[in-house]
Short mmCIF file of C-alpha atoms in Angstrom, two decimals:
data_model
loop_
_atom_site.label_atom_id
_atom_site.label_comp_id
_atom_site.label_asym_id
_atom_site.label_seq_id
_atom_site.Cartn_x
_atom_site.Cartn_y
_atom_site.Cartn_z
CA MET A 767 -139.93 -75.63 48.84
CA THR A 768 -142.09 -72.56 48.87
CA HIS A 769 -141.18 -69.49 50.87
CA SER A 770 -144.19 -69.97 53.17
CA LYS A 771 -143.18 -73.59 53.91
CA MET A 772 -139.63 -72.50 54.75
CA ILE A 773 -140.99 -69.95 57.21
CA ARG A 774 -143.20 -72.61 58.83
CA ARG A 775 -140.27 -75.06 59.10
CA PHE A 776 -137.73 -72.62 60.57
CA ALA A 777 -140.08 -70.41 62.56
CA PRO A 778 -140.36 -72.81 65.57
CA ALA A 779 -136.57 -73.18 65.75
CA ALA A 780 -136.03 -69.46 65.46
CA LEU A 781 -138.73 -68.79 68.03
CA GLY A 782 -137.07 -71.25 70.42
CA ALA A 783 -133.71 -69.56 70.03
CA LEU A 784 -135.25 -66.16 70.64
CA THR A 785 -137.04 -67.49 73.71
CA LEU A 786 -133.79 -68.89 75.14
CA PHE A 787 -132.00 -65.63 74.42
CA ALA A 788 -134.77 -63.63 76.09
CA ALA A 789 -134.70 -65.92 79.13
CA ALA A 790 -130.92 -65.63 79.41
CA THR A 791 -131.15 -61.87 79.12
CA ALA A 792 -133.88 -61.74 81.75
CA THR A 793 -131.86 -63.74 84.29
CA ALA A 794 -128.44 -62.19 83.62
CA ASN A 795 -128.39 -59.19 85.94
CA ASN A 796 -125.58 -56.97 87.09
CA ALA A 797 -126.07 -55.48 90.55
CA VAL A 798 -123.81 -53.16 92.53
CA MET A 799 -123.77 -53.81 96.27
CA TYR A 800 -122.57 -51.13 98.68
CA THR A 801 -121.61 -52.82 101.94
CA SER A 802 -119.79 -52.20 105.19
CA ASN A 803 -119.57 -55.90 106.00
CA ASN A 804 -116.21 -57.65 106.23
CA VAL A 805 -114.67 -59.85 103.53
CA GLN A 806 -115.74 -63.14 105.11
CA VAL A 807 -119.39 -62.09 105.43
CA ILE A 808 -119.46 -60.74 101.86
CA ASP A 809 -117.81 -63.86 100.42
CA THR A 810 -120.28 -66.12 102.22
CA ALA A 811 -123.21 -64.29 100.66
CA THR A 812 -121.74 -64.12 97.16
CA ASP A 813 -120.73 -67.79 97.22
CA VAL A 814 -124.32 -68.77 98.02
CA ALA A 815 -125.61 -66.35 95.35
CA LYS A 816 -123.52 -68.12 92.69
CA LYS A 817 -125.54 -71.27 93.37
CA THR A 818 -129.01 -69.86 94.06
CA ALA A 819 -128.92 -66.97 91.54
CA PRO A 820 -126.32 -67.97 88.91
CA GLY A 821 -127.42 -65.23 86.52
CA LEU A 822 -126.70 -62.48 89.07
CA ASN A 823 -123.35 -60.73 88.73
CA ILE A 824 -122.65 -58.95 92.02
CA GLN A 825 -120.18 -56.08 92.05
CA LYS A 826 -119.01 -55.01 95.51
CA VAL A 827 -118.16 -51.56 96.82
CA THR A 828 -116.93 -51.69 100.43
CA SER A 829 -116.41 -48.91 102.94
CA GLY A 830 -117.55 -47.79 106.38
CA THR A 831 -121.27 -47.28 106.87
CA GLY A 832 -121.01 -43.51 107.24
CA ALA A 833 -118.91 -43.15 104.10
CA LEU A 834 -121.32 -45.29 102.09
CA MET A 835 -124.34 -43.27 103.22
CA LYS A 836 -122.63 -40.03 102.24
CA ARG A 837 -121.67 -41.53 98.89
CA ILE A 838 -125.26 -42.65 98.19
CA GLU A 839 -126.48 -39.16 99.07
CA ALA A 840 -123.87 -37.51 96.83
CA GLU A 841 -124.84 -39.80 93.93
CA ALA A 842 -128.59 -39.21 94.34
CA LYS A 843 -129.00 -37.58 90.90
CA ASN A 844 -126.98 -40.31 89.19
CA PRO A 845 -126.94 -43.46 91.38
CA LEU A 846 -123.98 -45.80 90.91
CA GLY A 847 -125.22 -48.47 93.31
CA ASP A 848 -128.25 -50.73 93.51
CA VAL A 849 -128.38 -52.10 97.07
CA VAL A 850 -126.84 -51.13 100.38
CA TRP A 851 -126.20 -53.86 102.97
CA GLY A 852 -124.97 -53.71 106.55
CA ALA A 853 -126.10 -50.39 108.06
CA GLY A 854 -127.90 -50.22 111.38
CA PHE A 855 -131.55 -49.21 111.52
CA GLY A 856 -130.75 -45.88 113.17
CA THR A 857 -128.45 -44.95 110.30
CA MET A 858 -131.04 -46.09 107.78
CA ALA A 859 -133.64 -43.86 109.44
CA ALA A 860 -131.32 -40.86 109.19
CA PHE A 861 -130.87 -41.41 105.42
CA ARG A 862 -134.29 -42.87 104.54
CA GLN A 863 -134.86 -40.39 101.70
CA ASN A 864 -132.19 -42.23 99.68
CA PHE A 865 -134.02 -45.59 99.51
CA GLN A 866 -137.02 -46.90 97.63
CA PRO A 867 -139.63 -49.36 98.91
CA TYR A 868 -139.73 -53.01 97.99
CA ASN A 869 -141.97 -55.70 99.47
CA SER A 870 -139.76 -58.75 99.07
CA PRO A 871 -141.38 -62.19 99.04
CA GLN A 872 -138.55 -63.23 101.38
CA ALA A 873 -139.78 -60.77 104.03
CA LYS A 874 -142.80 -62.92 104.94
CA ASP A 875 -140.52 -65.08 107.09
CA ILE A 876 -139.00 -62.11 108.92
CA ALA A 877 -140.49 -60.76 112.15
CA ALA A 878 -141.99 -57.27 112.21
CA GLN A 879 -139.32 -56.05 114.66
CA PHE A 880 -136.74 -56.50 111.90
CA LYS A 881 -138.60 -54.50 109.26
CA GLY A 882 -138.18 -50.81 108.56
CA PRO A 883 -141.05 -48.41 107.79
CA ASP A 884 -142.91 -48.42 104.49
CA ASN A 885 -140.95 -51.42 103.11
CA LEU A 886 -137.84 -49.23 102.85
CA TRP A 887 -135.51 -51.79 104.43
CA VAL A 888 -135.42 -55.15 106.17
CA GLY A 889 -132.95 -56.65 108.63
CA SER A 890 -130.70 -59.30 107.10
CA ASN A 891 -129.10 -60.26 110.42
CA ALA A 892 -129.28 -59.09 114.01
CA HIS A 893 -126.48 -58.23 116.42
CA VAL A 894 -127.19 -59.11 120.05
CA MET A 895 -125.22 -56.96 122.49
CA ILE A 896 -123.95 -59.03 125.39
CA VAL A 897 -121.26 -59.20 128.07
CA MET A 898 -118.18 -61.24 127.13
CA VAL A 899 -116.28 -62.77 130.04
CA ASN A 900 -112.83 -64.35 130.30
CA THR A 901 -113.28 -66.59 133.36
CA LYS A 902 -109.52 -67.03 133.82
CA GLN A 903 -109.19 -63.28 134.40
CA LEU A 904 -111.98 -63.07 137.00
CA LYS A 905 -109.48 -64.20 139.67
CA GLY A 906 -112.16 -66.13 141.55
CA ALA A 907 -114.79 -63.37 141.41
CA ALA A 908 -118.31 -64.22 140.25
CA ALA A 909 -119.07 -63.30 136.66
CA PRO A 910 -121.52 -60.42 136.24
CA LYS A 911 -125.10 -61.50 135.56
CA SER A 912 -126.63 -58.12 134.74
CA TRP A 913 -125.76 -54.75 133.24
CA ALA A 914 -126.08 -53.27 136.74
CA ASP A 915 -123.37 -55.65 137.99
CA LEU A 916 -120.89 -53.81 135.77
CA PHE A 917 -121.34 -50.69 137.93
CA ALA A 918 -119.72 -52.37 140.95
CA PRO A 919 -116.44 -50.69 142.09
CA ALA A 920 -114.70 -54.08 141.88
CA TRP A 921 -114.79 -53.83 138.06
CA LYS A 922 -113.05 -50.45 137.82
CA ASN A 923 -110.78 -50.44 134.72
CA LYS A 924 -111.65 -54.10 134.06
CA VAL A 925 -114.45 -53.58 131.55
CA ILE A 926 -113.58 -52.68 127.95
CA ILE A 927 -116.04 -51.10 125.52
CA GLY A 928 -115.83 -49.42 122.12
CA ASP A 929 -116.15 -45.68 121.55
CA PRO A 930 -119.81 -44.84 120.79
CA ALA A 931 -118.72 -41.63 119.04
CA THR A 932 -117.00 -43.67 116.34
CA SER A 933 -118.63 -47.11 116.55
CA GLY A 934 -122.26 -47.86 115.72
CA SER A 935 -122.29 -51.05 117.78
CA ALA A 936 -120.82 -49.25 120.81
CA TYR A 937 -123.52 -46.59 120.48
CA ASP A 938 -126.19 -49.31 120.48
CA GLN A 939 -124.67 -50.62 123.72
CA ILE A 940 -124.44 -47.22 125.41
CA TYR A 941 -127.94 -46.29 124.25
CA GLY A 942 -129.26 -49.52 125.78
CA ILE A 943 -127.65 -48.65 129.12
CA TYR A 944 -129.15 -45.16 128.87
CA GLN A 945 -132.60 -46.65 128.20
CA LEU A 946 -132.37 -48.84 131.29
CA PHE A 947 -130.60 -46.57 133.77
CA GLY A 948 -130.60 -43.02 132.38
CA ALA A 949 -127.71 -40.58 132.80
CA GLU A 950 -126.92 -42.06 136.23
CA GLY A 951 -126.23 -45.42 134.61
CA LEU A 952 -123.88 -43.82 132.10
CA ASN A 953 -121.98 -42.15 134.96
CA LYS A 954 -121.62 -45.45 136.85
CA LEU A 955 -120.47 -47.34 133.74
CA ALA A 956 -118.04 -44.58 132.74
CA ALA A 957 -116.32 -44.87 136.12
CA ASN A 958 -115.37 -48.48 135.37
CA VAL A 959 -114.77 -48.82 131.63
CA VAL A 960 -111.70 -48.61 129.46
CA ILE A 961 -112.52 -47.12 126.04
CA SER A 962 -111.18 -48.73 122.88
CA LYS A 963 -111.18 -46.78 119.62
CA SER A 964 -111.59 -50.10 117.83
CA SER A 965 -114.64 -52.26 118.52
CA ALA A 966 -112.64 -55.27 117.34
CA GLN A 967 -110.14 -54.67 120.12
CA VAL A 968 -112.91 -55.21 122.69
CA TYR A 969 -113.46 -58.89 121.95
CA LYS A 970 -109.81 -59.45 121.07
CA GLY A 971 -108.74 -57.87 124.37
CA VAL A 972 -111.01 -60.15 126.39
CA ALA A 973 -110.06 -63.24 124.38
CA ASN A 974 -106.35 -62.47 124.87
CA GLY A 975 -106.79 -62.04 128.61
CA GLU A 976 -106.06 -58.31 128.71
CA TYR A 977 -109.48 -57.65 130.29
CA PRO A 978 -111.85 -59.94 132.18
CA ILE A 979 -114.99 -58.30 130.77
CA GLY A 980 -116.05 -56.69 127.50
CA ILE A 981 -119.30 -55.25 126.19
CA THR A 982 -119.54 -56.52 122.64
CA MET A 983 -121.51 -58.33 119.96
CA GLU A 984 -122.68 -61.90 120.37
CA TYR A 985 -121.23 -63.20 117.10
CA ALA A 986 -117.75 -61.82 117.88
CA ALA A 987 -117.62 -63.36 121.37
CA TYR A 988 -119.13 -66.64 120.19
CA SER A 989 -116.44 -67.08 117.53
CA TYR A 990 -113.96 -67.79 120.35
CA VAL A 991 -116.34 -70.24 122.03
CA ALA A 992 -116.81 -72.03 118.69
CA GLY A 993 -113.05 -72.02 118.28
CA GLY A 994 -112.65 -73.97 121.51
CA GLN A 995 -111.54 -71.23 123.90
CA LYS A 996 -113.17 -72.67 127.05
CA GLU A 997 -112.54 -69.67 129.31
CA ILE A 998 -114.74 -67.42 127.17
CA GLU A 999 -118.38 -67.12 128.22
CA LEU A 1000 -121.31 -65.10 126.92
CA VAL A 1001 -123.55 -63.44 129.48
CA TYR A 1002 -127.06 -62.42 128.44
CA PRO A 1003 -127.83 -59.78 131.12
CA LEU A 1004 -130.86 -60.27 133.33
CA GLU A 1005 -132.37 -56.89 132.37
CA GLY A 1006 -132.27 -57.95 128.73
CA ALA A 1007 -129.86 -57.90 125.81
CA PHE A 1008 -129.87 -55.11 123.23
CA VAL A 1009 -130.64 -56.19 119.67
CA ALA A 1010 -129.44 -54.16 116.69
CA PRO A 1011 -130.38 -55.48 113.23
CA GLU A 1012 -128.40 -54.73 110.08
CA ALA A 1013 -130.40 -53.68 107.05
CA VAL A 1014 -130.57 -54.31 103.34
CA ALA A 1015 -132.22 -51.64 101.17
CA ILE A 1016 -132.62 -50.65 97.53
CA ILE A 1017 -131.02 -47.36 96.62
CA LYS A 1018 -133.51 -44.97 95.07
CA ASN A 1019 -133.44 -45.23 91.25
CA PRO A 1020 -130.86 -48.05 91.30
CA LYS A 1021 -128.14 -47.98 88.67
CA ASN A 1022 -129.03 -51.30 87.04
CA GLY A 1023 -132.78 -51.01 87.44
CA ALA A 1024 -135.33 -52.33 89.91
CA ALA A 1025 -135.28 -55.96 88.71
CA ALA A 1026 -131.56 -56.43 89.37
CA ALA A 1027 -131.73 -54.60 92.69
CA GLN A 1028 -134.71 -56.69 93.82
CA GLN A 1029 -132.99 -59.93 92.86
CA LEU A 1030 -129.93 -59.05 94.96
CA TYR A 1031 -132.17 -57.89 97.84
CA ASP A 1032 -134.04 -61.21 97.75
CA VAL A 1033 -130.77 -63.16 97.76
CA LEU A 1034 -129.47 -61.33 100.84
CA LEU A 1035 -132.70 -62.05 102.73
CA SER A 1036 -132.91 -65.67 101.59
CA LYS A 1037 -132.82 -68.61 103.96
CA GLU A 1038 -129.78 -69.98 102.14
CA VAL A 1039 -127.69 -66.83 102.73
CA GLN A 1040 -128.84 -66.24 106.30
CA GLU A 1041 -128.22 -69.87 107.25
CA ALA A 1042 -124.74 -69.79 105.70
CA GLU A 1043 -123.91 -66.53 107.52
CA LEU A 1044 -124.98 -68.14 110.81
CA VAL A 1045 -123.01 -71.36 110.35
CA GLN A 1046 -119.87 -69.77 108.90
CA ASN A 1047 -119.77 -66.34 110.58
CA PHE A 1048 -122.18 -66.69 113.55
CA ARG A 1049 -124.35 -63.83 112.28
CA ARG A 1050 -127.77 -64.25 113.88
CA PRO A 1051 -130.50 -64.49 111.22
CA THR A 1052 -133.65 -62.39 111.22
CA ARG A 1053 -135.67 -65.17 109.59
CA SER A 1054 -138.06 -67.10 111.81
CA ASP A 1055 -137.62 -70.33 109.83
CA ILE A 1056 -133.98 -70.87 110.91
CA ASP A 1057 -133.36 -72.78 114.14
CA VAL A 1058 -130.28 -71.05 115.56
CA ALA A 1059 -129.95 -73.42 118.53
CA LYS A 1060 -129.99 -76.45 116.24
CA LEU A 1061 -127.19 -75.12 114.02
CA THR A 1062 -125.01 -73.58 116.77
CA LYS A 1063 -124.68 -73.52 120.55
CA LEU A 1064 -126.36 -70.11 120.62
CA PRO A 1065 -129.86 -69.74 122.07
CA ASN A 1066 -132.81 -68.93 119.85
CA LEU A 1067 -133.85 -65.30 120.13
CA SER A 1068 -137.18 -66.37 121.62
CA ASN A 1069 -135.22 -67.65 124.64
CA ILE A 1070 -133.34 -64.39 125.20
CA LYS A 1071 -134.81 -61.51 127.17
CA VAL A 1072 -134.54 -58.44 124.95
CA VAL A 1073 -134.72 -54.72 125.71
CA GLY A 1074 -136.93 -53.13 123.05
CA THR A 1075 -135.37 -50.20 121.22
CA ASP A 1076 -136.88 -47.78 118.73
CA PRO A 1077 -134.13 -47.25 116.09
CA ALA A 1078 -135.59 -43.90 114.99
CA LYS A 1079 -135.57 -42.63 118.57
CA ALA A 1080 -132.05 -43.98 119.08
CA ALA A 1081 -130.94 -42.00 116.04
CA ALA A 1082 -132.79 -38.87 117.19
CA ASP A 1083 -131.23 -39.15 120.67
CA TYR A 1084 -127.69 -39.61 119.35
CA LYS A 1085 -126.27 -36.18 120.20
CA VAL A 1086 -127.92 -36.09 123.63
CA VAL A 1087 -126.60 -39.52 124.60
CA ILE A 1088 -123.10 -38.96 123.20
CA ASP A 1089 -122.85 -35.63 125.05
CA LEU A 1090 -123.99 -37.30 128.29
CA TRP A 1091 -121.43 -40.05 127.79
CA LYS A 1092 -118.62 -37.57 127.18
CA GLU A 1093 -119.60 -35.71 130.36
CA ALA A 1094 -119.67 -39.00 132.27
CA LEU A 1095 -116.17 -39.87 131.06
CA LYS A 1096 -114.92 -36.40 131.94
CA SER A 1097 -116.34 -36.69 135.44
CA ALA A 1098 -114.58 -40.04 135.76
CA GLY A 1099 -111.29 -38.43 134.74
CA LYS A 1100 -111.11 -40.14 131.35
#
């Protein structure tokens, strides 16, 4: 057999092997995910990713949102992460210089209200701030129907809330009250509330019967309803609930390159992940193609009255609102 014939015989086989190798290399991506989400939420996403993106190897770095943002900023000249997941939009706005734009194909099914500026981030889920009630602890009193109802003297020391100086979700709640009622509203609320340093203690305290009322996140309160605790009710206040989305973003100059970072970003925004997070962890999706009411006993967002909030303004107003809140607590002797 001549040399040229040997080349013709083996070339297709060799070309096929090279093609398979190239395809495997193209789909085998390592991606480092910085996240403040809890273990259950992370595991849900990574379990789905193993099925929908089997070539993606996700490495997780977990910490509080503030610590992660400071880490990303400190690593700016030599990034060690690819994607950050779980920060509120206000926090993202404060650190926007550390992210790079990406117009994900998954974003077409996400409403504009859940998208950051210039394609810098997109909401992967949305927290709805509501009033959690333990009906057994109301002692015959009517459950509050509005935020203003919480100002009534009858609820003094019976409403628990997190500390907005240390909790992002508690700040979203306090900022919403400030938007609706101004400093006067903060003063009236401060007169009645008990402050918890731990946001988790808010919903746990109400569920355990320590307090009749808590200001908390929908998913946390609903977990007790889904678990069969019949005395727990969710109240969507008449003035409107406050909605605070959590973002996913690509860190500027990602460690493992844009392709890996974009693949992870797409996975976190995918219908498969958002649906799994809703069913398993009651995290409300930002996608418009998921029927929340069909999969849970929660209402669709379109059926909830919402108070519109500008995350950038909420971030800019942080010091003013926190100072007003501290003054309100001081005036209330707390």
